[in-house]
C-alpha positions as MATLAB code, in Angstrom:
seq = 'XXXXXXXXXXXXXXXXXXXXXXXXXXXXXXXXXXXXXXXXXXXXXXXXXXXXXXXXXXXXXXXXXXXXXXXXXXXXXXXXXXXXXXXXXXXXXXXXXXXXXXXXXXXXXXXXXXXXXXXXXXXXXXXXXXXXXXXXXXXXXXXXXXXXXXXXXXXXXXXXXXXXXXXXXXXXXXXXXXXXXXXXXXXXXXXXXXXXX';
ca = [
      79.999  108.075  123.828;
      81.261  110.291  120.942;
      84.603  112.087  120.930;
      85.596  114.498  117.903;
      87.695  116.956  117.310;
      90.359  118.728  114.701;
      94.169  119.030  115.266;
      96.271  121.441  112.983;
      99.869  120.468  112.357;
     101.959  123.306  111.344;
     104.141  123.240  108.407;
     103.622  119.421  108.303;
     101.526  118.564  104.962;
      99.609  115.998  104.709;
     101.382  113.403  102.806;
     103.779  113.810  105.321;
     101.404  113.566  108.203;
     100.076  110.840  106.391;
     103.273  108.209  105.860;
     104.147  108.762  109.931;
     100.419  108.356  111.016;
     100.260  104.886  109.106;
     104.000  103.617  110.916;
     102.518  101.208  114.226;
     105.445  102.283  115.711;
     105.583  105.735  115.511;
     101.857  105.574  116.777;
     102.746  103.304  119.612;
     105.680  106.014  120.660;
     103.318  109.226  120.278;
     100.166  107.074  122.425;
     101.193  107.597  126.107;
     100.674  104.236  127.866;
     100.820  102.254  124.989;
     102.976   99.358  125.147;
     102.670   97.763  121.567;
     100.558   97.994  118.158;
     101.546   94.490  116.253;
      99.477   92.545  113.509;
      97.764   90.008  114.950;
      96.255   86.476  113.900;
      94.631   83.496  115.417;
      97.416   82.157  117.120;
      97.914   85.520  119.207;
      99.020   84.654  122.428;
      98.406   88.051  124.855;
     100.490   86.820  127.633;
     103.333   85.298  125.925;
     103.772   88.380  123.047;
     107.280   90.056  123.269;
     107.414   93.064  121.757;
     110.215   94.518  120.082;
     112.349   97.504  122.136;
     113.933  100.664  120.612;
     112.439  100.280  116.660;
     113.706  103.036  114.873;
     110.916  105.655  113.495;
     111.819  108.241  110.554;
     114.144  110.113  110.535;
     116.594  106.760  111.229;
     114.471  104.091  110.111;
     114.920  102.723  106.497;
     112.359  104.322  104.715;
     111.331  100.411  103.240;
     110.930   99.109  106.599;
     108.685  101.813  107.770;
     106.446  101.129  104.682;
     106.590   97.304  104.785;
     104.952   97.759  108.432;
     102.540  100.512  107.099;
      99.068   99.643  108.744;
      96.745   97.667  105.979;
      93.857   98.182  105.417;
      91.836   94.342  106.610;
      94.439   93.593  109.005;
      93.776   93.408  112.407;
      96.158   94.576  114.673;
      97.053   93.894  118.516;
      97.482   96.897  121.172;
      98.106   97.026  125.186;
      97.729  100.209  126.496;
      96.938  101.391  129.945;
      94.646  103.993  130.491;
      94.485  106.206  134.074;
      90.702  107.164  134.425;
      90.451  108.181  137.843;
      91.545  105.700  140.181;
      91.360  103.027  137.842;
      94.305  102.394  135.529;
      93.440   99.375  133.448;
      95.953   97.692  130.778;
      93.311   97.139  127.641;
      93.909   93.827  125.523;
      92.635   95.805  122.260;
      92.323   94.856  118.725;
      91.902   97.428  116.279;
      90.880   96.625  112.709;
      91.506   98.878  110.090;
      88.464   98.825  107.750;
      89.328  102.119  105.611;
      92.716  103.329  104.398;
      92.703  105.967  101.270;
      96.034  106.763  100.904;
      94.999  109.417   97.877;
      92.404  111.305  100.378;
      94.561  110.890  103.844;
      91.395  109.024  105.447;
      91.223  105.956  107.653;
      88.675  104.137  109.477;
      89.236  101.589  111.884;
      86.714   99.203  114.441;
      87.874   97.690  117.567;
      87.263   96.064  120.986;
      88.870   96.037  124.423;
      88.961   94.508  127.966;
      90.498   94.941  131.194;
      89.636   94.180  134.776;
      85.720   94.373  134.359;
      85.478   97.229  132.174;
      85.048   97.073  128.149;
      84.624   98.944  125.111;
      84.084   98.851  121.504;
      84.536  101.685  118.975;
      84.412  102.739  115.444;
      87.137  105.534  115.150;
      88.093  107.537  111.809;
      90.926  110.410  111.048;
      91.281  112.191  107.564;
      93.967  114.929  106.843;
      93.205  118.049  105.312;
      95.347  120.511  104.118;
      95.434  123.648  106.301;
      94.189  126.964  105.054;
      97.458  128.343  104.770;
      98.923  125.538  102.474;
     101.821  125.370  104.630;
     100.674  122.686  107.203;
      97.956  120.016  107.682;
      94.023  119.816  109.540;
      93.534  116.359  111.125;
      89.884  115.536  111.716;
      89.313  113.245  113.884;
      86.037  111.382  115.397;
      85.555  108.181  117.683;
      82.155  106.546  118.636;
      82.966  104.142  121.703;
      80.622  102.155  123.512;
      82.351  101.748  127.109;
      80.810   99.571  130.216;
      81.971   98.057  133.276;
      83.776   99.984  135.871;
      84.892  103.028  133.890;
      81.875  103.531  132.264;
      80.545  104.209  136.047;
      82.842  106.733  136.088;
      80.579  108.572  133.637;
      81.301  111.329  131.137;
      82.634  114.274  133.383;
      85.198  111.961  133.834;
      85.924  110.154  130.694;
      85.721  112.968  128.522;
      88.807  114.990  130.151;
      90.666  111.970  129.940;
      89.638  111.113  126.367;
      90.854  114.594  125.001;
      94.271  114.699  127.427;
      94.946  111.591  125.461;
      94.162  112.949  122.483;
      95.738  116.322  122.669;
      99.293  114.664  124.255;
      99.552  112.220  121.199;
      98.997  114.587  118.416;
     101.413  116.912  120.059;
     104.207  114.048  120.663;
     103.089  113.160  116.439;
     103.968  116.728  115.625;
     107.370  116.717  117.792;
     107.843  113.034  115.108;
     107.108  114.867  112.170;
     108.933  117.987  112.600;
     112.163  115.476  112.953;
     111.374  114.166  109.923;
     110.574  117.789  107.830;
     114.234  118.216  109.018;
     115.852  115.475  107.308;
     116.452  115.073  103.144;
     113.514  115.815  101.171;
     111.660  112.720   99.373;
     111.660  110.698  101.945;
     107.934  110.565  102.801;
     107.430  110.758   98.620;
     109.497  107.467   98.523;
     107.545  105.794  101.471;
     103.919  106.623  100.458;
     105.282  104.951   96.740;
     105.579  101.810   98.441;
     102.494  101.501  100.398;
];
């Protein structure tokens, strides 16, 4: 199944849009039903992972430890999120690798894999940031090629696809709510940040 699409950000520019799309955190808050995004090695243990409660995203957050937990690109990272599709509301054990990340372009591409009570995907996903015509804000494109089977995939696309974009459209919304917080606060900040990636 392919899912694509553009988002336009006003009065957010790219570099900004940019240093709070690459914070795990911030992404995490903005992704409804998504209870972590954490690097992940060999020893990850699904059940027994804690994660962390109430991390501070920009505006509060020191601007080093936002970019010290920047995604990277080869790292691969761990994410549980619970998706409603219909009746079925699975929590997906995902990893997400992220195989792309031009920080001088605003483009990322990431691969990844998930299960959950007898329904699995993979995907190959990819965002890059434009500026918008107007100068003033940014143009996210956006594009996802999934591969889904098991019980949602019997669900089929009429019902997928609604739930796909609802996703979609409810994160970059909640990202734009994060962003405008941080246009509000001293100006550098995402300058400083996208220094230390």
């Amino acid at each position: 199944m392919e899912f694509d699409g553009e988002f336009e950000l006003e009065d957010v520019p790219p570099d900004q849009a940019w240093v709070v799309l690459s914070d795990p955190i911030a992404v995490r808050d903005a992704l409804k039903g998504c209870q972590y995004i954490t690097p992940m090695d060999d020893d990850f243990e699904w059940d027994s992972y804690e994660p962390v409660e109430d991390v501070e995203t920009l505006p509060e957050a020191d601007p080093e430890v936002v970019a010290g937990r920047a995604f990277k690109e080869g790292v691969t990272y761990a994410a549980l999120m619970q998706v409603g599709v219909g009746s079925v509301k699975p929590k997906f054990e995902t990893s997400v690798s992220i195989d792309e990340r031009d920080g001088e372009n605003f483009e990322m591409v990431a691969t990844g894999s998930g299960s959950a009570s007898g329904s699995s995907f993979s995907m190959e996903s990819g965002m890059i940031i434009h500026p918008s015509e107007d100068g003033e804000g940014s143009r996210i494109e956006w594009w996802t090629d999934a591969d889904v089977s098991g019980r949602i995939a019997q669900l089929g696309g009429r019902v997928i696809n609604p739930v796909a974009n609802k996703i979609v459209n409810n994160f970059f919304t909640a990202i734009e709510s994060e962003m405008s917080d941080v246009e509000e606060t001293e100006s550098g900040v995402t300058d400083r940040i996208r220094g230390m990636f």
